[in-house]
């Protein structure tokens, strides 16, 4: 909840200082959160947010597609073969669903989103690779600062007692 509030505070101040981004403000059609979209999508109202909904929707559609595929004869035969393999390999029921790569995909989507917003703010193309480097650096500095703070707190505690 608190991070959600902070998100809106940041978004509001961003839109105040970067008024050209106001036309990129869209609402997720699934969870209703506000987010920024690329100007080329600014007129669409059927968008999902990059915080999980877009990905979930994409996944649902691909599941629907593979369900449809497996109802075809060819698919049925293939599935039979896979099931056979699984039994021999001793794989459990968990293997019946698609591999869980959700966390990684979500992260990739987020980097793309932040890169897109940075491009709009900075008025130049910020690639996902550049944004990833910047995020990694920022996170590293953040955790270093936190460690330094913790060291300071620990030193103070040792000096003055708990
Ligand atoms: Zn959403």
Coordinates of N, CA and C and ligand atoms in Angstrom, one line a residue:
X1 N 0.8 -1.2 0.0 CA 0.0 0.0 0.0 C 0.9 1.3 0.0
X2 N 1.9 1.2 0.8 CA 2.7 2.4 0.9 C 3.5 2.6 -0.4
X3 N 4.0 1.5 -1.0 CA 4.7 1.7 -2.2 C 3.8 2.2 -3.3
X4 N 2.5 1.8 -3.2 CA 1.5 2.2 -4.2 C 1.3 3.7 -4.1
X5 N 1.3 4.2 -2.8 CA 1.1 5.6 -2.6 C 2.3 6.4 -3.1
X6 N 3.5 5.9 -2.9 CA 4.7 6.5 -3.3 C 4.7 6.6 -4.8
X7 N 4.2 5.5 -5.5 CA 4.2 5.4 -6.9 C 3.3 6.6 -7.5
X8 N 2.2 6.8 -6.8 CA 1.3 7.9 -7.3 C 1.9 9.3 -7.1
X9 N 2.6 9.4 -6.0 CA 3.2 10.7 -5.7 C 4.3 11.0 -6.7
X10 N 5.1 10.0 -7.1 CA 6.1 10.1 -8.1 C 5.5 10.4 -9.4
X11 N 4.5 9.7 -9.8 CA 3.8 9.8 -11.1 C 3.2 11.2 -11.2
X12 N 2.6 11.7 -10.1 CA 2.0 13.0 -10.1 C 3.0 14.1 -10.3
X13 N 4.1 14.0 -9.6 CA 5.1 15.1 -9.7 C 5.8 15.0 -11.1
X14 N 5.9 13.8 -11.6 CA 6.5 13.6 -12.9 C 5.6 14.3 -14.0
X15 N 4.3 14.1 -13.9 CA 3.4 14.7 -14.8 C 3.3 16.2 -14.7
X16 N 3.6 16.7 -13.5 CA 3.6 18.1 -13.2 C 4.8 18.7 -13.9
X17 N 6.0 18.1 -13.8 CA 7.2 18.7 -14.4 C 7.3 18.3 -15.9
X18 N 6.7 17.2 -16.3 CA 6.8 16.8 -17.7 C 5.4 16.7 -18.3
X19 N 4.8 17.9 -18.5 CA 3.4 18.0 -18.8 C 3.1 17.3 -20.2
X20 N 4.2 17.1 -21.0 CA 3.9 16.5 -22.3 C 3.6 15.0 -22.1
X21 N 3.9 14.5 -20.9 CA 3.6 13.1 -20.7 C 2.2 12.8 -20.3
X22 N 1.4 13.9 -20.1 CA 0.0 13.7 -19.6 C -0.8 13.0 -20.6
X23 N -0.5 13.2 -21.9 CA -1.3 12.4 -22.9 C -1.0 11.0 -22.9
X24 N 0.1 10.6 -22.3 CA 0.5 9.2 -22.2 C -0.1 8.5 -21.0
X25 N -0.8 9.2 -20.2 CA -1.3 8.6 -19.0 C -2.5 7.7 -19.3
X26 N -2.4 6.5 -18.9 CA -3.5 5.5 -19.2 C -3.9 4.7 -18.0
X27 N -5.0 4.1 -18.0 CA -5.5 3.4 -16.8 C -5.5 1.9 -17.3
X28 N -5.0 1.0 -16.4 CA -5.0 -0.4 -16.7 C -6.4 -0.9 -16.8
X29 N -6.8 -1.7 -17.8 CA -8.2 -2.1 -17.9 C -8.5 -3.3 -17.0
X30 N -7.4 -3.8 -16.4 CA -7.6 -4.9 -15.5 C -7.7 -4.5 -14.0
X31 N -6.6 -3.8 -13.6 CA -6.5 -3.4 -12.1 C -6.8 -1.9 -11.9
X32 N -6.9 -1.1 -13.0 CA -7.3 0.3 -12.9 C -6.2 1.2 -12.4
X33 N -4.9 0.7 -12.3 CA -3.8 1.5 -11.9 C -3.5 2.4 -13.1
X34 N -3.0 3.6 -12.7 CA -2.5 4.6 -13.8 C -1.1 4.2 -14.1
X35 N -0.8 4.3 -15.4 CA 0.6 4.1 -15.8 C 0.8 4.9 -17.1
X36 N 2.1 5.0 -17.5 CA 2.4 5.8 -18.7 C 2.6 4.8 -19.9
X37 N 2.0 5.2 -21.0 CA 2.2 4.3 -22.2 C 3.0 5.1 -23.2
X38 N 3.5 4.4 -24.2 CA 4.2 5.1 -25.3 C 3.1 5.9 -26.1
X39 N 3.6 7.1 -26.6 CA 2.6 8.0 -27.3 C 1.9 7.3 -28.4
X40 N 2.5 6.3 -29.0 CA 1.8 5.6 -30.2 C 0.6 4.8 -29.7
X41 N 0.6 4.5 -28.3 CA -0.6 3.8 -27.8 C -1.5 4.7 -27.0
X42 N -1.2 6.0 -27.0 CA -1.9 6.9 -26.1 C -3.4 7.0 -26.3
X43 N -3.9 6.6 -27.5 CA -5.3 6.7 -27.7 C -6.0 5.4 -27.4
X44 N -5.3 4.3 -27.1 CA -5.9 3.1 -26.8 C -6.4 3.0 -25.4
X45 N -7.5 2.4 -25.2 CA -8.1 2.3 -23.9 C -8.2 0.8 -23.4
X46 N -7.5 -0.1 -24.2 CA -7.6 -1.5 -23.9 C -6.3 -2.0 -23.4
X47 N -5.5 -1.1 -22.7 CA -4.1 -1.5 -22.3 C -4.1 -2.1 -20.9
X48 N -3.1 -3.0 -20.8 CA -2.8 -3.6 -19.4 C -1.6 -2.9 -18.9
X49 N -1.5 -2.8 -17.6 CA -0.4 -2.2 -17.0 C 0.9 -3.1 -17.0
X50 N 2.1 -2.5 -16.9 CA 3.3 -3.3 -17.0 C 3.7 -3.9 -15.7
X51 N 2.8 -3.8 -14.7 CA 3.1 -4.3 -13.4 C 2.6 -5.7 -13.1
X52 N 2.3 -6.4 -14.2 CA 1.8 -7.8 -14.0 C 0.6 -8.1 -14.9
X53 N -0.3 -7.2 -15.1 CA -1.5 -7.5 -15.8 C -1.3 -7.8 -17.3
X54 N -0.4 -7.0 -17.9 CA -0.1 -7.2 -19.3 C 0.4 -8.6 -19.5
X55 N 1.4 -8.9 -18.6 CA 2.0 -10.2 -18.6 C 1.0 -11.4 -18.4
X56 N 0.2 -11.2 -17.4 CA -0.8 -12.2 -17.0 C -1.7 -12.4 -18.1
X57 N -2.1 -11.3 -18.8 CA -3.1 -11.4 -19.9 C -2.4 -12.2 -21.1
X58 N -1.2 -11.9 -21.3 CA -0.4 -12.5 -22.4 C -0.3 -14.0 -22.1
X59 N 0.0 -14.3 -20.9 CA 0.1 -15.7 -20.5 C -1.2 -16.5 -20.6
X60 N -2.3 -15.8 -20.2 CA -3.6 -16.5 -20.3 C -3.9 -16.8 -21.8
X61 N -3.6 -15.8 -22.7 CA -3.8 -16.0 -24.1 C -3.0 -17.1 -24.6
X62 N -1.7 -17.2 -24.2 CA -0.9 -18.3 -24.7 C -1.3 -19.6 -24.2
X63 N -1.9 -19.7 -22.9 CA -2.4 -20.9 -22.4 C -3.6 -21.3 -23.3
X64 N -4.5 -20.3 -23.6 CA -5.7 -20.6 -24.4 C -5.2 -21.2 -25.7
X65 N -4.2 -20.6 -26.3 CA -3.7 -21.0 -27.6 C -3.2 -22.5 -27.5
X66 N -2.4 -22.8 -26.4 CA -1.9 -24.1 -26.3 C -3.0 -25.2 -26.0
X67 N -4.0 -24.7 -25.3 CA -5.2 -25.6 -25.0 C -5.8 -25.9 -26.4
X68 N -6.0 -24.9 -27.2 CA -6.6 -25.1 -28.5 C -5.8 -26.0 -29.3
X69 N -4.5 -25.8 -29.2 CA -3.5 -26.7 -30.0 C -3.6 -28.1 -29.6
X70 N -3.7 -28.4 -28.3 CA -3.7 -29.7 -27.8 C -5.0 -30.5 -28.1
X71 N -6.0 -29.7 -28.5 CA -7.2 -30.4 -28.8 C -7.2 -30.9 -30.3
X72 N -6.2 -30.4 -31.0 CA -6.1 -30.9 -32.4 C -5.4 -32.3 -32.3
X73 N -5.6 -33.1 -33.3 CA -5.1 -34.5 -33.3 C -3.6 -34.5 -33.1
X74 N -2.9 -33.7 -33.9 CA -1.4 -33.7 -33.8 C -1.0 -33.3 -32.4
X75 N -1.7 -32.3 -31.8 CA -1.3 -31.9 -30.4 C -1.6 -33.1 -29.5
X76 N -2.7 -33.8 -29.7 CA -3.0 -34.9 -28.8 C -1.9 -35.9 -28.8
X77 N -1.5 -36.3 -30.0 CA -0.4 -37.3 -30.1 C 0.9 -36.8 -29.4
X78 N 1.2 -35.6 -29.6 CA 2.4 -35.0 -29.0 C 2.3 -35.1 -27.5
X79 N 1.1 -34.7 -27.0 CA 1.0 -34.7 -25.5 C 1.1 -36.1 -25.0
X80 N 0.6 -37.0 -25.7 CA 0.7 -38.4 -25.3 C 2.2 -38.8 -25.1
X81 N 2.9 -38.4 -26.1 CA 4.4 -38.7 -26.1 C 5.0 -38.0 -24.9
X82 N 4.7 -36.7 -24.7 CA 5.3 -36.0 -23.5 C 4.9 -36.6 -22.2
X83 N 3.6 -37.0 -22.1 CA 3.2 -37.6 -20.9 C 3.9 -38.9 -20.6
X84 N 4.2 -39.7 -21.7 CA 4.9 -40.9 -21.5 C 6.3 -40.6 -21.0
X85 N 7.0 -39.6 -21.6 CA 8.3 -39.2 -21.2 C 8.3 -38.9 -19.7
X86 N 7.3 -38.1 -19.3 CA 7.2 -37.6 -18.0 C 7.2 -38.8 -17.0
X87 N 6.3 -39.7 -17.3 CA 6.2 -40.9 -16.4 C 7.5 -41.6 -16.2
X88 N 8.2 -41.8 -17.4 CA 9.5 -42.5 -17.3 C 10.5 -41.7 -16.5
X89 N 10.4 -40.4 -16.7 CA 11.4 -39.5 -16.0 C 11.0 -39.3 -14.5
X90 N 9.9 -39.8 -14.2 CA 9.5 -39.6 -12.8 C 9.0 -38.2 -12.4
X91 N 8.7 -37.4 -13.4 CA 8.3 -36.0 -13.2 C 6.9 -36.0 -12.5
X92 N 6.7 -35.1 -11.6 CA 5.5 -35.0 -10.9 C 4.4 -34.3 -11.7
X93 N 3.4 -33.9 -11.0 CA 2.3 -33.2 -11.7 C 2.6 -31.8 -12.1
X94 N 3.6 -31.2 -11.3 CA 4.0 -29.8 -11.5 C 4.4 -29.6 -13.0
X95 N 5.0 -30.7 -13.6 CA 5.5 -30.5 -14.9 C 4.4 -30.4 -16.0
X96 N 3.2 -30.7 -15.5 CA 2.0 -30.6 -16.5 C 1.8 -29.2 -17.0
X97 N 2.1 -28.2 -16.2 CA 1.9 -26.8 -16.6 C 3.2 -26.3 -17.3
X98 N 3.1 -25.2 -17.9 CA 4.2 -24.6 -18.6 C 5.3 -24.2 -17.5
X99 N 6.5 -24.2 -17.9 CA 7.6 -23.8 -16.9 C 7.3 -22.4 -16.4
X100 N 7.6 -22.2 -15.1 CA 7.4 -20.9 -14.4 C 8.5 -20.0 -14.7
X101 N 8.4 -19.1 -15.6 CA 9.4 -18.1 -15.8 C 8.9 -16.8 -15.6
X102 N 7.8 -16.7 -14.9 CA 7.1 -15.5 -14.7 C 7.9 -14.3 -14.1
X103 N 8.7 -14.7 -13.1 CA 9.5 -13.6 -12.4 C 10.5 -12.9 -13.4
X104 N 11.1 -13.7 -14.2 CA 12.1 -13.2 -15.2 C 11.4 -12.3 -16.2
X105 N 10.3 -12.9 -16.7 CA 9.5 -12.1 -17.8 C 9.0 -10.8 -17.2
X106 N 8.5 -10.9 -16.0 CA 8.0 -9.7 -15.4 C 9.1 -8.6 -15.3
X107 N 10.3 -9.1 -14.8 CA 11.4 -8.1 -14.7 C 11.7 -7.5 -16.1
X108 N 11.8 -8.3 -17.1 CA 12.1 -7.8 -18.4 C 11.1 -6.8 -18.8
X109 N 9.8 -7.1 -18.6 CA 8.8 -6.1 -18.9 C 8.9 -4.8 -18.2
X110 N 9.3 -4.9 -16.9 CA 9.5 -3.7 -16.1 C 10.7 -2.8 -16.7
X111 N 11.8 -3.5 -17.0 CA 12.9 -2.8 -17.6 C 12.5 -2.1 -18.8
X112 N 11.7 -2.7 -19.7 CA 11.2 -2.1 -20.9 C 10.4 -0.9 -20.6
X113 N 9.5 -1.0 -19.6 CA 8.7 0.1 -19.2 C 9.5 1.3 -18.7
X114 N 10.4 1.0 -17.8 CA 11.2 2.1 -17.3 C 12.0 2.8 -18.4
X115 N 12.5 1.9 -19.3 CA 13.3 2.5 -20.4 C 12.5 3.4 -21.3
X116 N 11.2 2.9 -21.5 CA 10.3 3.7 -22.3 C 10.0 5.1 -21.7
X117 N 9.7 5.0 -20.4 CA 9.4 6.3 -19.6 C 10.6 7.2 -19.6
X118 N 11.8 6.6 -19.4 CA 13.0 7.4 -19.4 C 13.3 8.0 -20.8
X119 N 13.0 7.3 -21.9 CA 13.1 7.8 -23.2 C 12.2 9.0 -23.4
X120 N 11.0 8.9 -22.9 CA 10.0 10.0 -23.0 C 10.5 11.3 -22.2
X121 N 11.0 11.0 -21.0 CA 11.5 12.1 -20.2 C 12.7 12.8 -20.7
X122 N 13.7 11.9 -21.2 CA 15.0 12.5 -21.6 C 14.9 12.9 -23.1
X123 N 13.9 12.6 -23.8 CA 13.8 13.0 -25.2 C 14.8 12.4 -26.1
X124 N 15.2 11.2 -25.7 CA 16.1 10.4 -26.6 C 15.8 8.9 -26.4
X125 N 16.3 8.1 -27.2 CA 16.0 6.7 -27.1 C 16.9 6.1 -26.0
X126 N 16.3 5.6 -24.9 CA 17.0 4.9 -23.9 C 16.7 3.4 -24.1
X127 N 17.8 2.6 -24.5 CA 17.5 1.2 -24.8 C 17.3 0.4 -23.5
X128 N 16.7 -0.8 -23.6 CA 16.6 -1.6 -22.4 C 17.9 -2.0 -21.8
X129 N 18.9 -2.2 -22.7 CA 20.2 -2.6 -22.2 C 20.8 -1.5 -21.3
X130 N 20.7 -0.2 -21.8 CA 21.2 0.9 -21.1 C 20.5 1.0 -19.7
X131 N 19.1 0.9 -19.8 CA 18.3 1.0 -18.6 C 18.7 -0.1 -17.6
X132 N 18.9 -1.3 -18.1 CA 19.3 -2.4 -17.2 C 20.6 -2.0 -16.5
X133 N 21.6 -1.5 -17.2 CA 22.9 -1.1 -16.6 C 22.6 -0.1 -15.6
X134 N 21.8 0.9 -15.9 CA 21.5 2.0 -15.0 C 20.8 1.5 -13.7
X135 N 19.9 0.6 -13.9 CA 19.1 0.1 -12.7 C 20.1 -0.8 -11.9
X136 N 20.9 -1.6 -12.5 CA 21.9 -2.4 -11.7 C 22.8 -1.5 -10.9
X137 N 23.3 -0.4 -11.5 CA 24.2 0.5 -10.8 C 23.4 1.2 -9.7
X138 N 22.2 1.6 -10.0 CA 21.4 2.3 -8.9 C 21.1 1.4 -7.8
X139 N 20.8 0.1 -8.1 CA 20.5 -0.8 -7.0 C 21.7 -1.1 -6.2
X140 N 22.9 -1.2 -6.9 CA 24.1 -1.5 -6.2 C 24.4 -0.4 -5.2
X141 N 24.3 0.9 -5.7 CA 24.6 2.0 -4.9 C 23.6 2.1 -3.7
X142 N 22.3 1.8 -4.0 CA 21.3 1.8 -3.0 C 21.7 0.8 -1.9
X143 N 22.1 -0.4 -2.2 CA 22.3 -1.4 -1.2 C 23.6 -1.1 -0.5
X144 N 24.6 -0.4 -1.2 CA 25.8 0.0 -0.5 C 25.5 1.1 0.5
X145 N 24.6 2.0 0.1 CA 24.2 3.1 1.1 C 23.5 2.5 2.3
X146 N 22.7 1.5 2.0 CA 22.0 0.8 3.1 C 23.0 0.1 4.1
X147 N 24.0 -0.5 3.4 CA 25.0 -1.3 4.2 C 25.7 -0.3 5.1
X148 N 26.1 0.9 4.5 CA 26.8 1.9 5.2 C 26.0 2.4 6.4
X149 N 24.7 2.6 6.1 CA 23.8 3.0 7.2 C 23.7 2.0 8.3
X150 N 23.6 0.7 7.9 CA 23.6 -0.4 8.9 C 24.9 -0.4 9.7
X151 N 26.0 -0.2 9.0 CA 27.3 -0.2 9.7 C 27.3 0.9 10.7
X152 N 26.8 2.1 10.3 CA 26.7 3.2 11.2 C 25.9 2.9 12.4
X153 N 24.7 2.3 12.2 CA 23.8 2.0 13.3 C 24.4 1.0 14.2
X154 N 25.1 0.0 13.6 CA 25.7 -1.0 14.5 C 26.8 -0.4 15.3
X155 N 27.6 0.5 14.7 CA 28.7 1.2 15.4 C 28.2 2.0 16.5
X156 N 27.1 2.7 16.3 CA 26.4 3.5 17.3 C 25.9 2.7 18.5
X157 N 25.3 1.5 18.1 CA 24.8 0.6 19.1 C 25.9 0.1 20.0
X158 N 27.0 -0.3 19.3 CA 28.2 -0.8 20.1 C 28.8 0.3 21.0
X159 N 28.7 1.5 20.5 CA 29.3 2.6 21.3 C 28.5 2.9 22.5
X160 N 27.1 3.0 22.3 CA 26.3 3.5 23.4 C 25.5 2.4 24.0
X161 N 25.6 1.2 23.5 CA 24.8 0.1 24.0 C 23.3 0.2 23.5
X162 N 22.6 -0.9 23.5 CA 21.2 -0.9 23.0 C 20.3 0.0 23.7
Ligands
LIG1 ZN1 -3.0 -3.7 -14.1

